[in-house]
mmCIF file of C-alpha atoms in Angstrom:
data_model
loop_
_atom_site.group_PDB
_atom_site.id
_atom_site.type_symbol
_atom_site.label_atom_id
_atom_site.label_comp_id
_atom_site.label_asym_id
_atom_site.label_seq_id
_atom_site.Cartn_x
_atom_site.Cartn_y
_atom_site.Cartn_z
ATOM 1 C CA UNK P 1 23.716 -12.612 -30.067
ATOM 2 C CA UNK P 2 25.583 -9.388 -30.707
ATOM 3 C CA UNK P 3 29.302 -9.676 -31.318
ATOM 4 C CA UNK P 4 30.001 -7.567 -28.236
ATOM 5 C CA UNK P 5 28.302 -10.101 -26.042
ATOM 6 C CA UNK P 6 30.556 -12.801 -27.345
ATOM 7 C CA UNK P 7 33.356 -11.008 -25.502
ATOM 8 C CA UNK P 8 31.629 -11.650 -22.205
ATOM 9 C CA UNK P 9 33.964 -12.957 -19.501
ATOM 10 C CA UNK P 10 31.655 -15.372 -17.779
ATOM 11 C CA UNK P 11 34.034 -16.987 -15.389
ATOM 12 C CA UNK P 12 32.888 -16.716 -11.740
ATOM 13 C CA UNK P 13 35.051 -15.099 -9.101
ATOM 14 C CA UNK P 14 33.862 -16.481 -5.793
ATOM 15 C CA UNK P 15 34.235 -14.166 -2.764
ATOM 16 C CA UNK P 16 32.894 -16.503 -0.120
ATOM 17 C CA UNK P 17 31.522 -20.027 -0.312
ATOM 18 C CA UNK P 18 28.453 -19.980 -2.517
ATOM 19 C CA UNK P 19 28.901 -16.388 -3.670
ATOM 20 C CA UNK P 20 29.473 -15.580 -7.366
ATOM 21 C CA UNK P 21 30.571 -12.652 -9.487
ATOM 22 C CA UNK P 22 30.560 -12.265 -13.256
ATOM 23 C CA UNK P 23 31.395 -9.505 -15.688
ATOM 24 C CA UNK P 24 31.502 -8.679 -19.356
ATOM 25 C CA UNK P 25 31.073 -6.122 -22.133
ATOM 26 C CA UNK P 26 27.664 -5.457 -23.606
ATOM 27 C CA UNK P 27 28.181 -3.124 -26.534
ATOM 28 C CA UNK P 28 29.587 0.117 -25.078
ATOM 29 C CA UNK P 29 28.733 -0.863 -21.525
ATOM 30 C CA UNK P 30 30.678 -2.885 -18.978
ATOM 31 C CA UNK P 31 28.534 -4.757 -16.525
ATOM 32 C CA UNK P 32 29.580 -6.701 -13.402
ATOM 33 C CA UNK P 33 27.449 -8.502 -10.847
ATOM 34 C CA UNK P 34 27.899 -9.825 -7.350
ATOM 35 C CA UNK P 35 25.472 -12.504 -6.227
ATOM 36 C CA UNK P 36 25.319 -13.474 -2.517
ATOM 37 C CA UNK P 37 24.930 -17.018 -1.316
ATOM 38 C CA UNK P 38 21.121 -17.226 -1.423
ATOM 39 C CA UNK P 39 18.639 -19.701 -2.806
ATOM 40 C CA UNK P 40 16.589 -16.977 -4.465
ATOM 41 C CA UNK P 41 17.802 -13.483 -5.374
ATOM 42 C CA UNK P 42 15.107 -11.119 -4.049
ATOM 43 C CA UNK P 43 16.299 -7.997 -5.816
ATOM 44 C CA UNK P 44 19.171 -6.160 -7.482
ATOM 45 C CA UNK P 45 21.081 -3.064 -6.335
ATOM 46 C CA UNK P 46 22.132 -1.136 -9.434
ATOM 47 C CA UNK P 47 24.936 1.342 -10.039
ATOM 48 C CA UNK P 48 24.475 2.683 -13.605
ATOM 49 C CA UNK P 49 27.926 4.250 -13.721
ATOM 50 C CA UNK P 50 30.554 6.165 -11.771
ATOM 51 C CA UNK P 51 31.232 3.355 -9.257
ATOM 52 C CA UNK P 52 33.827 0.604 -8.692
ATOM 53 C CA UNK P 53 32.801 -3.033 -8.613
ATOM 54 C CA UNK P 54 33.755 -4.712 -5.329
ATOM 55 C CA UNK P 55 32.639 -7.778 -3.410
ATOM 56 C CA UNK P 56 33.675 -6.498 0.005
ATOM 57 C CA UNK P 57 32.092 -3.019 0.205
ATOM 58 C CA UNK P 58 28.934 -1.662 1.795
ATOM 59 C CA UNK P 59 26.779 -2.568 -1.207
ATOM 60 C CA UNK P 60 27.895 -6.214 -1.151
ATOM 61 C CA UNK P 61 27.154 -6.315 2.583
ATOM 62 C CA UNK P 62 23.712 -4.750 2.025
ATOM 63 C CA UNK P 63 23.097 -7.296 -0.689
ATOM 64 C CA UNK P 64 23.970 -10.088 1.671
ATOM 65 C CA UNK P 65 21.582 -8.713 4.247
ATOM 66 C CA UNK P 66 18.666 -8.229 1.874
ATOM 67 C CA UNK P 67 19.328 -11.167 -0.430
ATOM 68 C CA UNK P 68 20.007 -8.765 -3.322
ATOM 69 C CA UNK P 69 22.548 -8.999 -6.105
ATOM 70 C CA UNK P 70 24.649 -5.876 -6.959
ATOM 71 C CA UNK P 71 25.261 -4.732 -10.522
ATOM 72 C CA UNK P 72 27.827 -2.056 -11.456
ATOM 73 C CA UNK P 73 27.824 -0.717 -15.009
ATOM 74 C CA UNK P 74 30.118 1.731 -16.732
ATOM 75 C CA UNK P 75 30.095 3.598 -20.022
ATOM 76 C CA UNK P 76 32.276 6.217 -21.671
ATOM 77 C CA UNK P 77 31.241 9.592 -20.222
ATOM 78 C CA UNK P 78 31.301 11.110 -23.690
ATOM 79 C CA UNK P 79 28.985 8.507 -25.204
ATOM 80 C CA UNK P 80 25.693 9.797 -26.522
ATOM 81 C CA UNK P 81 22.302 8.521 -25.407
ATOM 82 C CA UNK P 82 23.811 6.916 -22.322
ATOM 83 C CA UNK P 83 20.580 6.134 -20.400
ATOM 84 C CA UNK P 84 19.168 4.182 -23.329
ATOM 85 C CA UNK P 85 22.392 2.189 -23.814
ATOM 86 C CA UNK P 86 22.670 1.509 -20.059
ATOM 87 C CA UNK P 87 19.029 0.357 -19.941
ATOM 88 C CA UNK P 88 19.635 -2.082 -22.792
ATOM 89 C CA UNK P 89 22.881 -3.373 -21.254
ATOM 90 C CA UNK P 90 21.238 -3.918 -17.893
ATOM 91 C CA UNK P 91 18.553 -6.107 -19.412
ATOM 92 C CA UNK P 92 21.020 -8.005 -21.585
ATOM 93 C CA UNK P 93 23.612 -8.561 -18.878
ATOM 94 C CA UNK P 94 21.035 -9.741 -16.323
ATOM 95 C CA UNK P 95 19.800 -12.282 -18.851
ATOM 96 C CA UNK P 96 23.322 -13.609 -19.317
ATOM 97 C CA UNK P 97 24.175 -13.541 -15.641
ATOM 98 C CA UNK P 98 20.908 -15.338 -14.841
ATOM 99 C CA UNK P 99 21.777 -18.167 -17.235
ATOM 100 C CA UNK P 100 25.351 -18.587 -16.007
ATOM 101 C CA UNK P 101 24.678 -18.254 -12.263
ATOM 102 C CA UNK P 102 21.716 -20.584 -11.985
ATOM 103 C CA UNK P 103 19.578 -17.703 -10.822
ATOM 104 C CA UNK P 104 16.982 -17.224 -13.609
ATOM 105 C CA UNK P 105 15.043 -14.929 -11.277
ATOM 106 C CA UNK P 106 17.578 -12.134 -11.849
ATOM 107 C CA UNK P 107 15.621 -10.921 -14.913
ATOM 108 C CA UNK P 108 12.472 -10.458 -12.800
ATOM 109 C CA UNK P 109 14.002 -9.296 -9.540
ATOM 110 C CA UNK P 110 12.982 -5.750 -8.526
ATOM 111 C CA UNK P 111 15.657 -3.041 -8.543
ATOM 112 C CA UNK P 112 17.076 -0.455 -6.170
ATOM 113 C CA UNK P 113 19.294 2.239 -7.640
ATOM 114 C CA UNK P 114 22.128 4.257 -6.172
ATOM 115 C CA UNK P 115 24.708 6.656 -7.577
ATOM 116 C CA UNK P 116 26.767 9.790 -7.194
ATOM 117 C CA UNK P 117 27.092 12.657 -9.689
ATOM 118 C CA UNK P 118 26.842 11.104 -13.171
ATOM 119 C CA UNK P 119 25.844 7.924 -11.367
ATOM 120 C CA UNK P 120 22.493 9.591 -10.729
ATOM 121 C CA UNK P 121 21.654 8.483 -14.236
ATOM 122 C CA UNK P 122 20.481 5.290 -12.543
ATOM 123 C CA UNK P 123 17.137 6.931 -11.843
ATOM 124 C CA UNK P 124 16.625 7.667 -15.558
ATOM 125 C CA UNK P 125 17.537 4.056 -16.311
ATOM 126 C CA UNK P 126 15.388 2.281 -13.747
ATOM 127 C CA UNK P 127 12.333 4.479 -13.721
ATOM 128 C CA UNK P 128 11.661 3.530 -17.318
ATOM 129 C CA UNK P 129 10.240 0.364 -15.800
ATOM 130 C CA UNK P 130 8.532 1.618 -12.600
ATOM 131 C CA UNK P 131 6.830 -1.755 -12.013
ATOM 132 C CA UNK P 132 10.300 -3.246 -11.370
ATOM 133 C CA UNK P 133 11.741 -0.260 -9.473
ATOM 134 C CA UNK P 134 11.579 -0.231 -5.671
ATOM 135 C CA UNK P 135 13.401 3.066 -5.271
ATOM 136 C CA UNK P 136 16.497 5.012 -6.289
ATOM 137 C CA UNK P 137 18.828 7.095 -4.096
ATOM 138 C CA UNK P 138 21.125 9.552 -5.838
ATOM 139 C CA UNK P 139 23.686 11.969 -4.426
ATOM 140 C CA UNK P 140 24.881 15.232 -6.029
ATOM 141 C CA UNK P 141 22.898 14.509 -9.169
ATOM 142 C CA UNK P 142 19.823 15.515 -11.018
ATOM 143 C CA UNK P 143 16.530 16.033 -9.181
ATOM 144 C CA UNK P 144 13.937 14.782 -11.649
ATOM 145 C CA UNK P 145 11.326 17.075 -13.110
ATOM 146 C CA UNK P 146 8.114 15.524 -11.742
ATOM 147 C CA UNK P 147 6.172 16.991 -14.670
ATOM 148 C CA UNK P 148 7.984 14.560 -16.981
ATOM 149 C CA UNK P 149 6.945 11.461 -15.012
ATOM 150 C CA UNK P 150 3.862 9.457 -15.858
ATOM 151 C CA UNK P 151 1.430 8.228 -13.207
ATOM 152 C CA UNK P 152 3.367 5.023 -12.603
ATOM 153 C CA UNK P 153 6.734 6.787 -12.374
ATOM 154 C CA UNK P 154 5.331 9.133 -9.736
ATOM 155 C CA UNK P 155 4.598 6.152 -7.517
ATOM 156 C CA UNK P 156 8.305 5.280 -7.139
ATOM 157 C CA UNK P 157 9.779 6.729 -3.922
ATOM 158 C CA UNK P 158 13.012 8.624 -4.536
ATOM 159 C CA UNK P 159 15.774 9.980 -2.301
ATOM 160 C CA UNK P 160 17.962 12.944 -3.323
ATOM 161 C CA UNK P 161 21.004 14.119 -1.354
ATOM 162 C CA UNK P 162 23.518 16.802 -2.185
ATOM 163 C CA UNK P 163 26.084 19.062 -0.612
ATOM 164 C CA UNK P 164 24.824 22.131 1.232
ATOM 165 C CA UNK P 165 27.623 24.292 -0.201
ATOM 166 C CA UNK P 166 26.802 25.871 -3.571
ATOM 167 C CA UNK P 167 29.215 24.896 -6.342
ATOM 168 C CA UNK P 168 29.738 24.960 -10.099
ATOM 169 C CA UNK P 169 27.346 22.014 -10.601
ATOM 170 C CA UNK P 170 24.440 24.153 -9.381
ATOM 171 C CA UNK P 171 22.394 21.321 -7.914
ATOM 172 C CA UNK P 172 20.768 23.343 -5.140
ATOM 173 C CA UNK P 173 18.374 25.373 -7.353
ATOM 174 C CA UNK P 174 16.698 22.129 -8.382
ATOM 175 C CA UNK P 175 15.255 21.852 -4.892
ATOM 176 C CA UNK P 176 12.813 24.762 -5.453
ATOM 177 C CA UNK P 177 12.490 23.990 -9.147
ATOM 178 C CA UNK P 178 11.639 20.305 -8.935
ATOM 179 C CA UNK P 179 11.696 18.885 -5.369
ATOM 180 C CA UNK P 180 9.212 21.321 -3.869
ATOM 181 C CA UNK P 181 6.666 20.841 -6.688
ATOM 182 C CA UNK P 182 7.026 17.072 -6.317
ATOM 183 C CA UNK P 183 6.240 17.209 -2.636
ATOM 184 C CA UNK P 184 3.321 19.559 -3.217
ATOM 185 C CA UNK P 185 2.073 16.922 -5.692
ATOM 186 C CA UNK P 186 2.233 14.377 -2.823
ATOM 187 C CA UNK P 187 5.158 12.371 -4.189
ATOM 188 C CA UNK P 188 7.110 10.189 -1.734
ATOM 189 C CA UNK P 189 10.451 11.955 -2.231
ATOM 190 C CA UNK P 190 13.126 12.424 0.418
ATOM 191 C CA UNK P 191 15.789 15.095 0.521
ATOM 192 C CA UNK P 192 18.973 15.659 2.521
ATOM 193 C CA UNK P 193 21.693 18.289 2.454
ATOM 194 C CA UNK P 194 25.199 17.382 3.624
ATOM 195 C CA UNK P 195 26.689 20.224 5.646
ATOM 196 C CA UNK P 196 30.347 20.816 4.897
ATOM 197 C CA UNK P 197 30.047 19.204 1.465
ATOM 198 C CA UNK P 198 29.760 20.592 -2.065
ATOM 199 C CA UNK P 199 29.909 18.027 -4.898
ATOM 200 C CA UNK P 200 31.069 15.283 -2.489
ATOM 201 C CA UNK P 201 29.769 11.782 -1.804
ATOM 202 C CA UNK P 202 30.685 12.275 1.837
ATOM 203 C CA UNK P 203 28.410 10.342 4.178
ATOM 204 C CA UNK P 204 25.589 9.711 1.658
ATOM 205 C CA UNK P 205 25.538 5.952 2.244
ATOM 206 C CA UNK P 206 24.597 6.440 5.920
ATOM 207 C CA UNK P 207 21.225 7.846 4.782
ATOM 208 C CA UNK P 208 20.787 5.766 1.631
ATOM 209 C CA UNK P 209 21.142 2.401 3.375
ATOM 210 C CA UNK P 210 18.312 2.840 5.909
ATOM 211 C CA UNK P 211 16.121 4.408 3.238
ATOM 212 C CA UNK P 212 16.679 1.357 1.003
ATOM 213 C CA UNK P 213 16.062 -1.118 3.794
ATOM 214 C CA UNK P 214 12.846 0.654 4.764
ATOM 215 C CA UNK P 215 11.534 0.820 1.201
ATOM 216 C CA UNK P 216 12.330 -2.856 0.601
ATOM 217 C CA UNK P 217 10.477 -3.784 3.785
ATOM 218 C CA UNK P 218 7.478 -1.666 2.747
ATOM 219 C CA UNK P 219 7.221 -2.587 -0.917
ATOM 220 C CA UNK P 220 8.575 -6.133 -1.316
ATOM 221 C CA UNK P 221 6.525 -8.946 0.155
ATOM 222 C CA UNK P 222 8.847 -11.399 1.974
ATOM 223 C CA UNK P 223 6.987 -14.194 0.221
ATOM 224 C CA UNK P 224 7.470 -12.702 -3.251
ATOM 225 C CA UNK P 225 9.060 -15.224 -5.580
ATOM 226 C CA UNK P 226 10.725 -13.799 -8.719
ATOM 227 C CA UNK P 227 11.450 -17.365 -9.912
ATOM 228 C CA UNK P 228 7.821 -17.419 -10.942
ATOM 229 C CA UNK P 229 7.938 -14.184 -12.890
ATOM 230 C CA UNK P 230 7.746 -10.460 -12.144
ATOM 231 C CA UNK P 231 6.641 -9.662 -8.568
ATOM 232 C CA UNK P 232 4.003 -7.074 -7.759
ATOM 233 C CA UNK P 233 5.424 -4.295 -5.601
ATOM 234 C CA UNK P 234 3.320 -2.821 -2.848
ATOM 235 C CA UNK P 235 2.502 0.905 -3.068
ATOM 236 C CA UNK P 236 3.976 3.409 -0.676
ATOM 237 C CA UNK P 237 1.332 4.992 1.603
ATOM 238 C CA UNK P 238 2.428 8.579 2.137
ATOM 239 C CA UNK P 239 0.602 8.818 5.506
ATOM 240 C CA UNK P 240 2.500 5.852 6.917
ATOM 241 C CA UNK P 241 5.776 7.705 6.605
ATOM 242 C CA UNK P 242 7.601 10.312 8.691
ATOM 243 C CA UNK P 243 8.467 13.897 7.935
ATOM 244 C CA UNK P 244 11.533 16.045 8.526
ATOM 245 C CA UNK P 245 11.451 19.834 8.817
ATOM 246 C CA UNK P 246 13.845 21.110 6.159
ATOM 247 C CA UNK P 247 13.860 24.555 7.785
ATOM 248 C CA UNK P 248 15.291 23.123 11.019
ATOM 249 C CA UNK P 249 18.466 21.563 9.690
ATOM 250 C CA UNK P 250 20.917 24.327 10.601
ATOM 251 C CA UNK P 251 21.312 23.054 14.181
ATOM 252 C CA UNK P 252 21.966 19.741 15.860
ATOM 253 C CA UNK P 253 18.436 18.417 16.438
ATOM 254 C CA UNK P 254 16.105 18.825 13.481
ATOM 255 C CA UNK P 255 12.406 18.309 13.952
ATOM 256 C CA UNK P 256 11.011 14.932 12.848
ATOM 257 C CA UNK P 257 7.601 13.388 13.425
ATOM 258 C CA UNK P 258 5.211 10.794 12.088
ATOM 259 C CA UNK P 259 2.854 12.024 9.448
ATOM 260 C CA UNK P 260 -0.042 12.204 11.930
ATOM 261 C CA UNK P 261 1.955 14.117 14.547
ATOM 262 C CA UNK P 262 3.812 16.553 12.260
ATOM 263 C CA UNK P 263 2.865 20.131 13.099
ATOM 264 C CA UNK P 264 4.424 21.918 10.094
ATOM 265 C CA UNK P 265 3.583 22.048 6.429
ATOM 266 C CA UNK P 266 3.608 18.447 5.238
ATOM 267 C CA UNK P 267 3.776 19.515 1.608
ATOM 268 C CA UNK P 268 7.221 21.148 2.045
ATOM 269 C CA UNK P 269 8.791 18.711 4.548
ATOM 270 C CA UNK P 270 11.182 15.922 3.530
ATOM 271 C CA UNK P 271 9.260 12.673 3.309
ATOM 272 C CA UNK P 272 10.897 9.688 4.969
ATOM 273 C CA UNK P 273 9.645 6.040 4.884
ATOM 274 C CA UNK P 274 9.812 5.137 8.593
ATOM 275 C CA UNK P 275 11.009 6.211 11.998
ATOM 276 C CA UNK P 276 14.453 4.608 11.652
ATOM 277 C CA UNK P 277 15.144 6.564 8.485
ATOM 278 C CA UNK P 278 13.813 9.742 10.100
ATOM 279 C CA UNK P 279 16.039 9.384 13.169
ATOM 280 C CA UNK P 280 19.052 8.811 10.920
ATOM 281 C CA UNK P 281 18.047 11.777 8.754
ATOM 282 C CA UNK P 282 18.078 14.019 11.841
ATOM 283 C CA UNK P 283 21.588 12.827 12.768
ATOM 284 C CA UNK P 284 22.736 13.025 9.163
ATOM 285 C CA UNK P 285 21.533 16.639 8.984
ATOM 286 C CA UNK P 286 23.221 17.668 12.259
ATOM 287 C CA UNK P 287 25.288 20.791 11.562
ATOM 288 C CA UNK P 288 28.528 21.552 13.419
ATOM 289 C CA UNK P 289 27.784 19.116 16.231
ATOM 290 C CA UNK P 290 30.097 19.654 19.261
ATOM 291 C CA UNK P 291 29.926 15.872 19.781
ATOM 292 C CA UNK P 292 31.605 13.392 17.399
ATOM 293 C CA UNK P 293 30.916 9.637 17.446
ATOM 294 C CA UNK P 294 34.018 7.507 17.955
ATOM 295 C CA UNK P 295 34.167 3.729 17.717
ATOM 296 C CA UNK P 296 36.606 0.853 17.599
ATOM 297 C CA UNK P 297 36.277 -2.912 17.563
ATOM 298 C CA UNK P 298 37.236 -4.580 20.852
ATOM 299 C CA UNK P 299 39.772 -6.783 19.009
ATOM 300 C CA UNK P 300 41.516 -3.687 17.641
ATOM 301 C CA UNK P 301 40.908 -4.641 14.022
ATOM 302 C CA UNK P 302 39.153 -1.443 13.040
ATOM 303 C CA UNK P 303 38.207 2.031 14.197
ATOM 304 C CA UNK P 304 36.464 5.040 12.754
ATOM 305 C CA UNK P 305 38.644 7.475 10.833
ATOM 306 C CA UNK P 306 38.799 11.095 12.087
ATOM 307 C CA UNK P 307 35.630 13.013 11.265
ATOM 308 C CA UNK P 308 35.588 14.803 7.903
ATOM 309 C CA UNK P 309 32.189 15.719 6.416
ATOM 310 C CA UNK P 310 33.523 14.950 2.946
ATOM 311 C CA UNK P 311 34.499 11.386 3.804
ATOM 312 C CA UNK P 312 32.514 8.248 4.629
ATOM 313 C CA UNK P 313 33.011 6.839 8.152
ATOM 314 C CA UNK P 314 32.176 3.189 7.627
ATOM 315 C CA UNK P 315 33.325 0.691 10.289
ATOM 316 C CA UNK P 316 33.823 -2.931 9.293
ATOM 317 C CA UNK P 317 33.078 -5.177 12.268
ATOM 318 C CA UNK P 318 33.753 -8.961 12.307
ATOM 319 C CA UNK P 319 30.808 -11.003 13.554
ATOM 320 C CA UNK P 320 30.592 -11.706 17.271
ATOM 321 C CA UNK P 321 32.970 -8.809 17.988
ATOM 322 C CA UNK P 322 32.145 -6.137 20.526
ATOM 323 C CA UNK P 323 32.391 -2.452 19.604
ATOM 324 C CA UNK P 324 33.601 0.246 21.995
ATOM 325 C CA UNK P 325 31.573 3.408 21.517
ATOM 326 C CA UNK P 326 32.583 6.821 22.778
ATOM 327 C CA UNK P 327 32.429 10.471 21.810
ATOM 328 C CA UNK P 328 34.849 13.341 21.483
ATOM 329 C CA UNK P 329 33.539 16.580 22.953
ATOM 330 C CA UNK P 330 34.504 20.079 21.788
ATOM 331 C CA UNK P 331 35.314 22.730 24.364
ATOM 332 C CA UNK P 332 32.485 24.959 25.523
ATOM 333 C CA UNK P 333 29.802 22.373 26.106
ATOM 334 C CA UNK P 334 28.914 20.525 29.290
ATOM 335 C CA UNK P 335 27.462 17.110 28.639
ATOM 336 C CA UNK P 336 25.008 15.423 31.007
ATOM 337 C CA UNK P 337 24.347 12.165 29.175
ATOM 338 C CA UNK P 338 25.216 10.388 25.939
ATOM 339 C CA UNK P 339 22.961 7.718 24.419
ATOM 340 C CA UNK P 340 24.018 5.553 21.503
ATOM 341 C CA UNK P 341 21.520 4.483 18.853
ATOM 342 C CA UNK P 342 21.422 2.169 15.825
ATOM 343 C CA UNK P 343 18.612 3.681 13.790
ATOM 344 C CA UNK P 344 15.793 4.162 16.286
ATOM 345 C CA UNK P 345 17.021 1.434 18.647
ATOM 346 C CA UNK P 346 18.859 2.431 21.804
ATOM 347 C CA UNK P 347 22.146 0.576 22.135
ATOM 348 C CA UNK P 348 23.210 1.958 25.517
ATOM 349 C CA UNK P 349 23.962 5.053 27.570
ATOM 350 C CA UNK P 350 26.834 6.704 29.410
ATOM 351 C CA UNK P 351 26.323 9.304 32.175
ATOM 352 C CA UNK P 352 29.909 10.209 32.930
ATOM 353 C CA UNK P 353 33.096 10.981 31.026
ATOM 354 C CA UNK P 354 34.711 9.389 29.044
ATOM 355 C CA UNK P 355 31.187 8.511 27.794
ATOM 356 C CA UNK P 356 32.043 4.968 26.849
ATOM 357 C CA UNK P 357 29.715 2.060 26.171
ATOM 358 C CA UNK P 358 30.507 -1.409 24.813
ATOM 359 C CA UNK P 359 28.101 -2.741 22.208
ATOM 360 C CA UNK P 360 28.372 -6.469 22.696
ATOM 361 C CA UNK P 361 28.153 -8.561 19.544
ATOM 362 C CA UNK P 362 25.945 -6.486 17.251
ATOM 363 C CA UNK P 363 23.895 -8.514 14.760
ATOM 364 C CA UNK P 364 25.267 -9.206 11.278
ATOM 365 C CA UNK P 365 24.111 -6.530 8.858
ATOM 366 C CA UNK P 366 24.277 -2.810 8.119
ATOM 367 C CA UNK P 367 23.645 -0.479 11.068
ATOM 368 C CA UNK P 368 23.688 3.311 11.153
ATOM 369 C CA UNK P 369 24.984 4.430 14.530
ATOM 370 C CA UNK P 370 24.981 7.902 16.104
ATOM 371 C CA UNK P 371 25.179 9.528 19.554
ATOM 372 C CA UNK P 372 22.411 11.596 21.104
ATOM 373 C CA UNK P 373 23.650 13.903 23.811
ATOM 374 C CA UNK P 374 21.948 16.032 26.436
ATOM 375 C CA UNK P 375 23.592 19.069 27.959
ATOM 376 C CA UNK P 376 23.149 20.278 31.533
ATOM 377 C CA UNK P 377 20.132 22.389 30.427
ATOM 378 C CA UNK P 378 18.506 19.170 29.167
ATOM 379 C CA UNK P 379 18.766 20.343 25.543
ATOM 380 C CA UNK P 380 19.355 17.402 23.148
ATOM 381 C CA UNK P 381 21.574 17.168 20.106
ATOM 382 C CA UNK P 382 22.838 14.405 17.828
ATOM 383 C CA UNK P 383 26.195 13.563 16.249
ATOM 384 C CA UNK P 384 26.598 12.801 12.599
ATOM 385 C CA UNK P 385 26.059 9.071 11.962
ATOM 386 C CA UNK P 386 28.391 6.275 10.844
ATOM 387 C CA UNK P 387 27.623 3.119 8.910
ATOM 388 C CA UNK P 388 28.656 -0.056 10.734
ATOM 389 C CA UNK P 389 29.059 -3.151 8.503
ATOM 390 C CA UNK P 390 28.903 -6.209 10.763
ATOM 391 C CA UNK P 391 30.200 -9.158 8.705
ATOM 392 C CA UNK P 392 30.033 -12.900 8.947
ATOM 393 C CA UNK P 393 33.480 -14.493 9.285
#
């Protein structure tokens, strides 16, 4: 065992009954893990760097919903050969965490990656083992060069998001340079541009979460058992997905359709794994919507912060608590109806001001909620979405 590993702090910090967290140093890399209260860990959400370790954030909640652990790593930004060092530390730390937690399956559990800016290095780390990689979702980071991927790496579905405002990081040119060729090569890659953002995380989680949930549902057999060794991931079938028209994202109701029903050029459209993700993508891409989703818990414990495209609008909802939904309407538009959705599922409707609807006791889990409005000319539009985290008490 390397000397650095001997410094590992393997005392558990329990967040809720049955939950565990561990952390330690593995050479130049710090690695921390959150493990939900599950019999078998089905997978691992990975932050390679540029993230804080928490047991009460959206990633812990998503882990609880999916039965996934969450690993957060960090390394000196000036260190050389960071992806290789992070890859080694991930393997080593999971081995140690598996032994100490009583979850030996951690070493075989498939991975999902997420990250912002330098955190986009998670794709480089995970895709080195495509057989274990369900997907990665990176924001304001590198779009991979598909020409550098082998046949197995090209099978991994990837999501890239970035700010629509050009900035010094020059991420936008990579769309034509790498994303478009990847789609023309029939790769299952998604893309989203955040209006009002430059190099900002903004509302990226509201698109990443449904993408991750969809890919896990598609690729990971519910009966898969990593306690018996590596699990075989199912392939993504491109034609089972949905498509979003990237040329129609400068308004408030971008075109989406199933693969079979899409009328545009499939090779240039954003690929999306299912209808739920596609509906959220349309709301996520809504530009300058005159309607803003508002929400507050009925017990007054939480409400959405004022809308700012550069900030996340997560709402933490205690279990069995109703949520009051409403919208704020800018001057100059006459609204006929407002419908509230969680993904593709209709929650409820309001046909008169103040456009309120009470969502009674939403299910525990992560829900992306938005408002679809219709004006007096029967023209639809959608608000930007918010991520609701409904939590067990």
